[in-house]
PDB file of C-alpha atoms and ligand atoms in Angstrom:
ATOM      1  CA  MET A 277      14.456  11.471  -1.934  1.00 56.00           C
ATOM      2  CA  PRO A 278      15.180   8.446  -1.360  1.00 78.00           C
ATOM      3  CA  PHE A 279      13.970   5.081  -3.698  1.00 88.00           C
ATOM      4  CA  ASP A 280      11.118   4.050  -2.469  1.00 92.00           C
ATOM      5  CA  HIS A 281      10.152   0.024  -2.255  1.00 94.00           C
ATOM      6  CA  ASN A 282       6.437   1.621  -2.182  1.00 96.00           C
ATOM      7  CA  ASP A 283       6.204   4.035  -3.725  1.00 95.00           C
ATOM      8  CA  HIS A 284       7.454   2.033  -6.822  1.00 96.00           C
ATOM      9  CA  TYR A 285       4.745  -0.637  -7.282  1.00 98.00           C
ATOM     10  CA  HIS A 286       1.956   2.672  -6.866  1.00 98.00           C
ATOM     11  CA  ASP A 287       1.844   2.669 -10.943  1.00 98.00           C
ATOM     12  CA  LEU A 288       0.987  -1.640 -10.843  1.00 98.00           C
ATOM     13  CA  LEU A 289      -1.419  -0.651  -7.700  1.00 98.00           C
ATOM     14  CA  LEU A 290      -2.975   1.891  -9.388  1.00 98.00           C
ATOM     15  CA  ARG A 291      -3.752   0.064 -12.557  1.00 97.00           C
ATOM     16  CA  GLU A 292      -6.629  -2.201  -9.806  1.00 97.00           C
ATOM     17  CA  LEU A 293      -8.954   0.661  -9.309  1.00 97.00           C
ATOM     18  CA  PRO A 294     -12.319   0.109 -11.025  1.00 94.00           C
ATOM     19  CA  ARG A 295     -13.396   1.703 -13.520  1.00 88.00           C
ATOM     20  CA  ALA A 296     -16.646   2.615 -11.667  1.00 85.00           C
ATOM     21  CA  GLY A 297     -15.719   2.744  -8.290  1.00 80.00           C
ATOM     22  CA  ARG A 298     -15.697   6.215  -5.872  1.00 94.00           C
ATOM     23  CA  ARG A 299     -15.547   5.103  -2.548  1.00 98.00           C
ATOM     24  CA  ALA A 300     -11.209   3.823  -1.015  1.00 98.00           C
ATOM     25  CA  LEU A 301     -10.221   3.154   1.878  1.00 98.00           C
ATOM     26  CA  ASP A 302      -6.496   2.975   2.159  1.00 98.00           C
ATOM     27  CA  VAL A 303      -5.103   1.564   5.228  1.00 98.00           C
ATOM     28  CA  GLY A 304      -1.655   2.579   6.916  1.00 98.00           C
ATOM     29  CA  CYS A 305      -1.638   5.508   5.130  1.00 98.00           C
ATOM     30  CA  GLY A 306       1.272   6.984   5.985  1.00 97.00           C
ATOM     31  CA  ASN A 307       2.728  10.675   5.056  1.00 96.00           C
ATOM     32  CA  GLY A 308      -0.315   9.929   2.321  1.00 97.00           C
ATOM     33  CA  THR A 309       1.311   9.815  -1.303  1.00 97.00           C
ATOM     34  CA  PHE A 310      -0.659   6.714  -2.085  1.00 98.00           C
ATOM     35  CA  ALA A 311      -4.155   8.524  -1.292  1.00 98.00           C
ATOM     36  CA  ARG A 312      -3.659  11.740  -2.986  1.00 97.00           C
ATOM     37  CA  LYS A 313      -2.996   9.533  -5.911  1.00 97.00           C
ATOM     38  CA  LEU A 314      -6.006   8.095  -5.561  1.00 97.00           C
ATOM     39  CA  ALA A 315      -7.611  11.080  -4.982  1.00 97.00           C
ATOM     40  CA  LEU A 316      -6.947  12.499  -7.938  1.00 96.00           C
ATOM     41  CA  ARG A 317      -8.227  10.018  -9.747  1.00 95.00           C
ATOM     42  CA  GLY A 318     -11.346  11.362  -8.386  1.00 95.00           C
ATOM     43  CA  PHE A 319     -11.693   8.749  -5.320  1.00 97.00           C
ATOM     44  CA  THR A 320     -13.035   9.860  -1.923  1.00 97.00           C
ATOM     45  CA  VAL A 321     -10.652   8.274   0.095  1.00 98.00           C
ATOM     46  CA  ASP A 322     -11.048   7.685   4.163  1.00 98.00           C
ATOM     47  CA  ALA A 323      -6.574   7.301   4.676  1.00 98.00           C
ATOM     48  CA  ILE A 324      -6.292   5.768   8.220  1.00 98.00           C
ATOM     49  CA  ASP A 325      -3.388   4.817  10.106  1.00 98.00           C
ATOM     50  CA  ALA A 326      -2.163   4.474  13.479  1.00 98.00           C
ATOM     51  CA  ASP A 327       0.259   6.797  13.687  1.00 97.00           C
ATOM     52  CA  GLY A 328      -0.282  10.232  14.831  1.00 97.00           C
ATOM     53  CA  ASP A 329       2.871  12.536  12.896  1.00 96.00           C
ATOM     54  CA  VAL A 330       2.219  10.455   9.768  1.00 96.00           C
ATOM     55  CA  ILE A 331      -1.412  11.226  10.057  1.00 97.00           C
ATOM     56  CA  ALA A 332      -0.828  15.154  10.450  1.00 97.00           C
ATOM     57  CA  THR A 333       1.572  15.439   7.989  1.00 96.00           C
ATOM     58  CA  ALA A 334      -0.146  13.469   5.737  1.00 97.00           C
ATOM     59  CA  ARG A 335      -3.169  16.280   6.228  1.00 97.00           C
ATOM     60  CA  GLU A 336      -1.016  18.771   5.971  1.00 95.00           C
ATOM     61  CA  GLN A 337       0.436  17.704   2.514  1.00 94.00           C
ATOM     62  CA  ALA A 338      -3.040  17.244   1.140  1.00 94.00           C
ATOM     63  CA  GLY A 339      -4.640  20.427   2.743  1.00 91.00           C
ATOM     64  CA  ALA A 340      -1.654  22.745   0.129  1.00 91.00           C
ATOM     65  CA  LEU A 341      -2.859  20.721  -3.171  1.00 92.00           C
ATOM     66  CA  GLU A 342      -6.068  21.739  -4.827  1.00 91.00           C
ATOM     67  CA  LEU A 343      -7.421  18.152  -5.229  1.00 92.00           C
ATOM     68  CA  PRO A 344     -10.761  16.661  -7.341  1.00 90.00           C
ATOM     69  CA  ALA A 345     -11.526  15.055  -4.535  1.00 91.00           C
ATOM     70  CA  ASP A 346     -12.117  14.444  -0.488  1.00 95.00           C
ATOM     71  CA  ILE A 347      -9.165  12.337   1.333  1.00 97.00           C
ATOM     72  CA  SER A 348     -10.075  12.230   5.348  1.00 97.00           C
ATOM     73  CA  PHE A 349      -7.100  11.199   7.370  1.00 98.00           C
ATOM     74  CA  GLU A 350      -7.951   9.450  10.484  1.00 98.00           C
ATOM     75  CA  GLN A 351      -5.342   8.425  13.209  1.00 98.00           C
ATOM     76  CA  ALA A 352      -6.969   5.049  14.377  1.00 98.00           C
ATOM     77  CA  ASP A 353      -5.545   0.999  14.654  1.00 98.00           C
ATOM     78  CA  ILE A 354      -7.787  -1.097  12.076  1.00 98.00           C
ATOM     79  CA  THR A 355      -7.864  -3.832  14.170  1.00 98.00           C
ATOM     80  CA  ARG A 356     -10.111  -1.423  16.205  1.00 97.00           C
ATOM     81  CA  LEU A 357     -12.334   0.380  13.569  1.00 97.00           C
ATOM     82  CA  THR A 358     -15.705  -0.770  12.898  1.00 97.00           C
ATOM     83  CA  LEU A 359     -15.750  -0.736   9.298  1.00 98.00           C
ATOM     84  CA  PRO A 360     -18.953   0.334   7.326  1.00 97.00           C
ATOM     85  CA  PRO A 361     -20.338  -3.124   5.930  1.00 96.00           C
ATOM     86  CA  ASN A 362     -20.334  -2.771   1.528  1.00 96.00           C
ATOM     87  CA  THR A 363     -18.816   0.491   1.659  1.00 97.00           C
ATOM     88  CA  TYR A 364     -15.458   0.774   0.072  1.00 98.00           C
ATOM     89  CA  ASP A 365     -14.711   0.039  -4.028  1.00 97.00           C
ATOM     90  CA  TYR A 366     -11.170   0.235  -4.000  1.00 98.00           C
ATOM     91  CA  ILE A 367      -9.246  -1.128  -0.111  1.00 98.00           C
ATOM     92  CA  SER A 368      -5.720  -0.711  -0.029  1.00 98.00           C
ATOM     93  CA  CYS A 369      -2.626  -1.477   2.110  1.00 98.00           C
ATOM     94  CA  LEU A 370       0.672  -0.447   0.720  1.00 98.00           C
ATOM     95  CA  ALA A 371       2.720  -2.309   3.340  1.00 97.00           C
ATOM     96  CA  SER A 372       0.933  -2.323   6.694  1.00 97.00           C
ATOM     97  CA  PHE A 373      -1.069  -5.329   6.042  1.00 97.00           C
ATOM     98  CA  HIS A 374       1.848  -7.186   7.956  1.00 96.00           C
ATOM     99  CA  HIS A 375       1.636  -5.158  10.681  1.00 97.00           C
ATOM    100  CA  VAL A 376      -1.937  -6.583  11.308  1.00 97.00           C
ATOM    101  CA  PRO A 377      -3.134 -10.474  11.733  1.00 96.00           C
ATOM    102  CA  LEU A 378      -4.076 -11.649   8.783  1.00 96.00           C
ATOM    103  CA  GLU A 379      -7.805 -12.327   9.819  1.00 96.00           C
ATOM    104  CA  THR A 380      -8.194  -8.242   9.862  1.00 97.00           C
ATOM    105  CA  VAL A 381      -8.506  -9.132   6.228  1.00 97.00           C
ATOM    106  CA  GLU A 382     -11.942 -10.470   6.767  1.00 96.00           C
ATOM    107  CA  LYS A 383     -13.460  -6.847   7.543  1.00 97.00           C
ATOM    108  CA  LEU A 384     -11.386  -5.361   4.306  1.00 98.00           C
ATOM    109  CA  ARG A 385     -13.247  -7.788   2.711  1.00 97.00           C
ATOM    110  CA  GLU A 386     -16.790  -7.470   4.021  1.00 97.00           C
ATOM    111  CA  SER A 387     -16.644  -3.777   3.683  1.00 97.00           C
ATOM    112  CA  LEU A 388     -15.672  -3.558  -0.024  1.00 97.00           C
ATOM    113  CA  THR A 389     -18.881  -3.323  -2.395  1.00 96.00           C
ATOM    114  CA  ALA A 390     -19.750  -6.003  -4.549  1.00 94.00           C
ATOM    115  CA  ASP A 391     -17.849  -5.460  -7.327  1.00 93.00           C
ATOM    116  CA  GLY A 392     -14.983  -4.017  -4.999  1.00 96.00           C
ATOM    117  CA  VAL A 393     -11.203  -4.380  -5.432  1.00 97.00           C
ATOM    118  CA  LEU A 394      -8.679  -4.976  -1.871  1.00 98.00           C
ATOM    119  CA  VAL A 395      -5.505  -4.714  -3.444  1.00 98.00           C
ATOM    120  CA  ILE A 396      -2.418  -5.904  -0.488  1.00 98.00           C
ATOM    121  CA  LEU A 397       1.326  -4.467  -1.117  1.00 98.00           C
ATOM    122  CA  GLY A 398       2.339  -7.031   1.509  1.00 97.00           C
ATOM    123  CA  CYS A 399       5.727  -7.617   2.790  1.00 97.00           C
ATOM    124  CA  TYR A 400       6.517 -11.343   3.862  1.00 97.00           C
ATOM    125  CA  ARG A 401       9.448 -13.298   5.503  1.00 97.00           C
ATOM    126  CA  GLU A 402      12.072 -14.271   3.588  1.00 97.00           C
ATOM    127  CA  THR A 403      12.512 -18.741   4.192  1.00 96.00           C
ATOM    128  CA  THR A 404      12.888 -20.385   0.989  1.00 96.00           C
ATOM    129  CA  ALA A 405      15.671 -20.334  -1.732  1.00 97.00           C
ATOM    130  CA  ALA A 406      13.055 -18.598  -3.279  1.00 96.00           C
ATOM    131  CA  ASP A 407      13.023 -15.617  -1.216  1.00 96.00           C
ATOM    132  CA  HIS A 408      16.185 -15.841  -0.827  1.00 97.00           C
ATOM    133  CA  ALA A 409      17.148 -15.665  -5.288  1.00 96.00           C
ATOM    134  CA  VAL A 410      15.065 -13.125  -5.536  1.00 96.00           C
ATOM    135  CA  SER A 411      16.400 -11.189  -1.627  1.00 96.00           C
ATOM    136  CA  ALA A 412      19.760 -11.528  -3.827  1.00 96.00           C
ATOM    137  CA  LEU A 413      18.676 -10.411  -7.441  1.00 96.00           C
ATOM    138  CA  ALA A 414      16.957  -6.915  -5.480  1.00 95.00           C
ATOM    139  CA  VAL A 415      20.017  -5.992  -4.141  1.00 95.00           C
ATOM    140  CA  PRO A 416      21.715  -4.582  -6.794  1.00 94.00           C
ATOM    141  CA  VAL A 417      18.893  -3.546  -8.862  1.00 95.00           C
ATOM    142  CA  ASN A 418      18.370  -1.672  -5.438  1.00 93.00           C
ATOM    143  CA  ALA A 419      21.409  -0.389  -5.672  1.00 93.00           C
ATOM    144  CA  ALA A 420      20.975   0.588  -9.541  1.00 92.00           C
ATOM    145  CA  TYR A 421      18.236   2.663  -8.834  1.00 91.00           C
ATOM    146  CA  ARG A 422      19.238   4.632  -5.750  1.00 89.00           C
ATOM    147  CA  LEU A 423      21.774   5.755  -7.873  1.00 89.00           C
ATOM    148  CA  ALA A 424      19.600   7.054 -10.929  1.00 87.00           C
ATOM    149  CA  VAL A 425      17.318   8.695  -8.270  1.00 84.00           C
ATOM    150  CA  PHE A 426      19.983   9.864  -6.105  1.00 82.00           C
ATOM    151  CA  ALA A 427      21.370  11.933  -9.739  1.00 83.00           C
ATOM    152  CA  ARG A 428      18.351  12.639 -11.074  1.00 78.00           C
ATOM    153  CA  GLU A 429      16.995  13.768  -7.397  1.00 76.00           C
ATOM    154  CA  GLN A 430      20.671  15.834  -7.306  1.00 74.00           C
ATOM    155  CA  LEU A 431      19.238  19.718  -6.466  1.00 62.00           C
ATOM    156  CA  PRO A 432      21.269  22.685  -6.309  1.00 64.00           C
ATOM    157  CA  ALA A 433      22.325  23.608  -2.893  1.00 60.00           C
ATOM    158  CA  HIS A 434      20.357  26.289  -2.099  1.00 56.00           C
ATOM    159  CA  ARG A 435      16.912  24.477  -2.454  1.00 60.00           C
ATOM    160  CA  ARG A 436      18.149  21.733  -1.158  1.00 58.00           C
ATOM    161  CA  SER A 437      18.466  23.119   2.717  1.00 53.00           C
ATOM    162  CA  THR A 438      14.434  24.333   1.904  1.00 54.00           C
ATOM    163  CA  LEU A 439      13.048  20.551   1.754  1.00 58.00           C
ATOM    164  CA  ARG A 440      12.016  19.284   4.603  1.00 65.00           C
ATOM    165  CA  ARG A 441      12.351  15.766   5.996  1.00 73.00           C
ATOM    166  CA  LEU A 442       8.959  14.002   6.381  1.00 80.00           C
ATOM    167  CA  PRO A 443       8.861  11.466   9.456  1.00 79.00           C
ATOM    168  CA  GLU A 444       9.619   7.964   9.172  1.00 86.00           C
ATOM    169  CA  ALA A 445       6.318   6.152   8.535  1.00 90.00           C
ATOM    170  CA  PRO A 446       6.273   2.814  11.218  1.00 90.00           C
ATOM    171  CA  VAL A 447       7.900  -0.164  10.194  1.00 90.00           C
ATOM    172  CA  ALA A 448       8.030  -3.999  11.140  1.00 92.00           C
ATOM    173  CA  ALA A 449       9.923  -6.924  10.709  1.00 92.00           C
ATOM    174  CA  PRO A 450       7.410  -9.443   8.388  1.00 95.00           C
ATOM    175  CA  ARG A 451       6.477 -12.543  10.550  1.00 93.00           C
ATOM    176  CA  VAL A 452       4.452 -14.561   8.102  1.00 96.00           C
ATOM    177  CA  SER A 453       6.123 -15.835   4.435  1.00 97.00           C
ATOM    178  CA  LEU A 454       4.707 -15.899   1.257  1.00 97.00           C
ATOM    179  CA  ALA A 455       3.532 -19.711   1.499  1.00 97.00           C
ATOM    180  CA  GLN A 456       1.414 -18.753   4.762  1.00 97.00           C
ATOM    181  CA  ILE A 457      -0.529 -15.435   2.910  1.00 97.00           C
ATOM    182  CA  LYS A 458      -1.048 -17.861  -0.098  1.00 97.00           C
ATOM    183  CA  GLU A 459      -2.312 -20.355   2.044  1.00 96.00           C
ATOM    184  CA  TYR A 460      -4.457 -18.162   3.846  1.00 96.00           C
ATOM    185  CA  ALA A 461      -5.494 -16.724   0.709  1.00 96.00           C
ATOM    186  CA  SER A 462      -6.976 -19.017  -1.186  1.00 95.00           C
ATOM    187  CA  ALA A 463      -8.905 -20.256   2.141  1.00 94.00           C
ATOM    188  CA  ARG A 464     -10.355 -16.250   2.715  1.00 94.00           C
ATOM    189  CA  LEU A 465     -10.294 -14.766  -0.587  1.00 96.00           C
ATOM    190  CA  PRO A 466     -11.224 -16.602  -2.993  1.00 93.00           C
ATOM    191  CA  HIS A 467      -9.675 -16.758  -6.297  1.00 93.00           C
ATOM    192  CA  SER A 468      -7.283 -13.181  -5.157  1.00 96.00           C
ATOM    193  CA  GLU A 469      -3.659 -13.502  -6.943  1.00 97.00           C
ATOM    194  CA  ILE A 470      -1.005 -13.326  -5.797  1.00 97.00           C
ATOM    195  CA  ARG A 471       2.880 -12.766  -7.413  1.00 97.00           C
ATOM    196  CA  ARG A 472       6.311 -11.611  -6.045  1.00 97.00           C
ATOM    197  CA  LEU A 473       7.299  -8.541  -7.086  1.00 98.00           C
ATOM    198  CA  LEU A 474      10.959  -7.652  -6.483  1.00 97.00           C
ATOM    199  CA  PHE A 475      12.110  -5.164  -3.928  1.00 96.00           C
ATOM    200  CA  TRP A 476      10.637  -7.541  -1.124  1.00 96.00           C
ATOM    201  CA  ARG A 477       6.911  -7.399  -1.431  1.00 97.00           C
ATOM    202  CA  TYR A 478       4.403  -9.286  -2.616  1.00 98.00           C
ATOM    203  CA  LEU A 479       0.850  -7.657  -4.868  1.00 98.00           C
ATOM    204  CA  LEU A 480      -2.222  -9.423  -4.105  1.00 98.00           C
ATOM    205  CA  VAL A 481      -5.402  -8.590  -6.226  1.00 98.00           C
ATOM    206  CA  PHE A 482      -9.098  -9.819  -4.717  1.00 97.00           C
ATOM    207  CA  ARG A 483     -11.959  -8.886  -6.679  1.00 96.00           C
ATOM    208  CA  ASN A 484     -15.026  -9.192  -4.825  1.00 94.00           C
ATOM    209  CA  GLY A 485     -18.431 -11.013  -6.874  1.00 82.00           C
ATOM    210  CA  ARG A 486     -15.904 -13.316  -8.583  1.00 58.00           C
ATOM    211  CA  GLY A 487     -15.908 -16.095  -6.213  1.00 46.00           C
ATOM    212  CA  ALA A 488     -20.277 -15.740  -5.948  1.00 53.00           C
ATOM    213  CA  GLY A 489     -20.337 -16.150 -10.138  1.00 45.00           C
ATOM    214  CA  VAL A 490     -20.795 -12.265 -10.897  1.00 41.00           C
ATOM    215  CA  ARG A 491     -17.647 -11.803 -13.201  1.00 42.00           C
TER     216      ARG A 491
HETATM  217  C1  SAM B 615       5.906   0.406   6.443  1.00 64.00           C
HETATM  218  S1  SAM B 615       5.101   1.770   6.692  1.00 64.00           S
HETATM  219  C2  SAM B 615       3.802   2.450   4.697  1.00 64.00           C
HETATM  220  C3  SAM B 615       3.423   3.628   4.775  1.00 64.00           C
HETATM  221  C4  SAM B 615       2.173   3.743   3.717  1.00 64.00           C
HETATM  222  N1  SAM B 615       1.383   2.995   3.154  1.00 64.00           N
HETATM  223  C5  SAM B 615       3.707   3.935   2.203  1.00 64.00           C
HETATM  224  O1  SAM B 615       3.774   3.220   1.445  1.00 64.00           O
HETATM  225  O2  SAM B 615       4.435   4.193   2.425  1.00 64.00           O
HETATM  226  C6  SAM B 615       3.483   0.962   7.550  1.00 64.00           C
HETATM  227  C7  SAM B 615       2.217   1.646   8.230  1.00 64.00           C
HETATM  228  O3  SAM B 615       1.475   0.963   8.753  1.00 64.00           O
HETATM  229  C8  SAM B 615       0.981   1.429   9.952  1.00 64.00           C
HETATM  230  N2  SAM B 615      -0.475   0.979  10.694  1.00 64.00           N
HETATM  231  C9  SAM B 615       0.233   0.156  11.555  1.00 64.00           C
HETATM  232  N3  SAM B 615      -0.386  -1.003  12.123  1.00 64.00           N
HETATM  233  C10 SAM B 615      -1.531  -0.618  11.572  1.00 64.00           C
HETATM  234  C11 SAM B 615      -2.838  -0.476  12.396  1.00 64.00           C
HETATM  235  N4  SAM B 615      -3.110  -1.763  12.971  1.00 64.00           N
HETATM  236  N5  SAM B 615      -3.622   0.166  11.830  1.00 64.00           N
HETATM  237  C12 SAM B 615      -3.035   1.138  10.630  1.00 64.00           C
HETATM  238  N6  SAM B 615      -2.098   2.222  10.081  1.00 64.00           N
HETATM  239  C13 SAM B 615      -1.197   0.846  10.577  1.00 64.00           C
HETATM  240  C14 SAM B 615       2.196   2.086  10.502  1.00 64.00           C
HETATM  241  O4  SAM B 615       1.953   3.388  11.278  1.00 64.00           O
HETATM  242  C15 SAM B 615       2.688   2.941   9.258  1.00 64.00           C
HETATM  243  O5  SAM B 615       2.654   3.765   8.882  1.00 64.00           O
END
């Protein structure tokens, strides 16, 4: 198994799960790894992805498990989908937000419950010296992680041949810089927190209700 930058940050995203929450939406779910982790924590999950192949794999993988909560996998384009208002306690976008216009965040916010949480594990376009410096630092650390994962995942040859390669989730180059994302979030997601992560990602956390003085 390769070292996956999105999977690496799952625990960070799971720390933001609201304790009383029950329903989650995962946008651009890919092969469904994160959606399964949400279901394992008791969340009923709607997981959507625009790509039919990854949705088929996600359904198959989840169907082979006994999960404590349901996941509904749907092939859908978030930019065209009408989301029910005030419905989700937790909405996640893992490496998918840069595939869609920034304004998509509006419909995600509207679909959060009063205390709902939106988390975006995002990719950004590198434009500043700081972006390039962090990126350069990430390269050797990434190589070390890859080596460690490679060594740990070494399997006997007979087992390796039985492993199936999953379809790659579609990727896209990010067009928006971190500064632009911060500017947009400060206008449209008041009190959201954004921090840069090492492996070419940022984490945005928006807790609904904060701006209205609920918390
Ligand atoms: C880089 S992959 C990340 C997949 C998964 N979240 C992960 O962490 O591995 C981005 C995913 O977003 C999906 N995607 C792109 N545009 C989308 C859209 N408009 N609506 C829903 N999903 C979309 C792609 O099909 C792809 O599976």
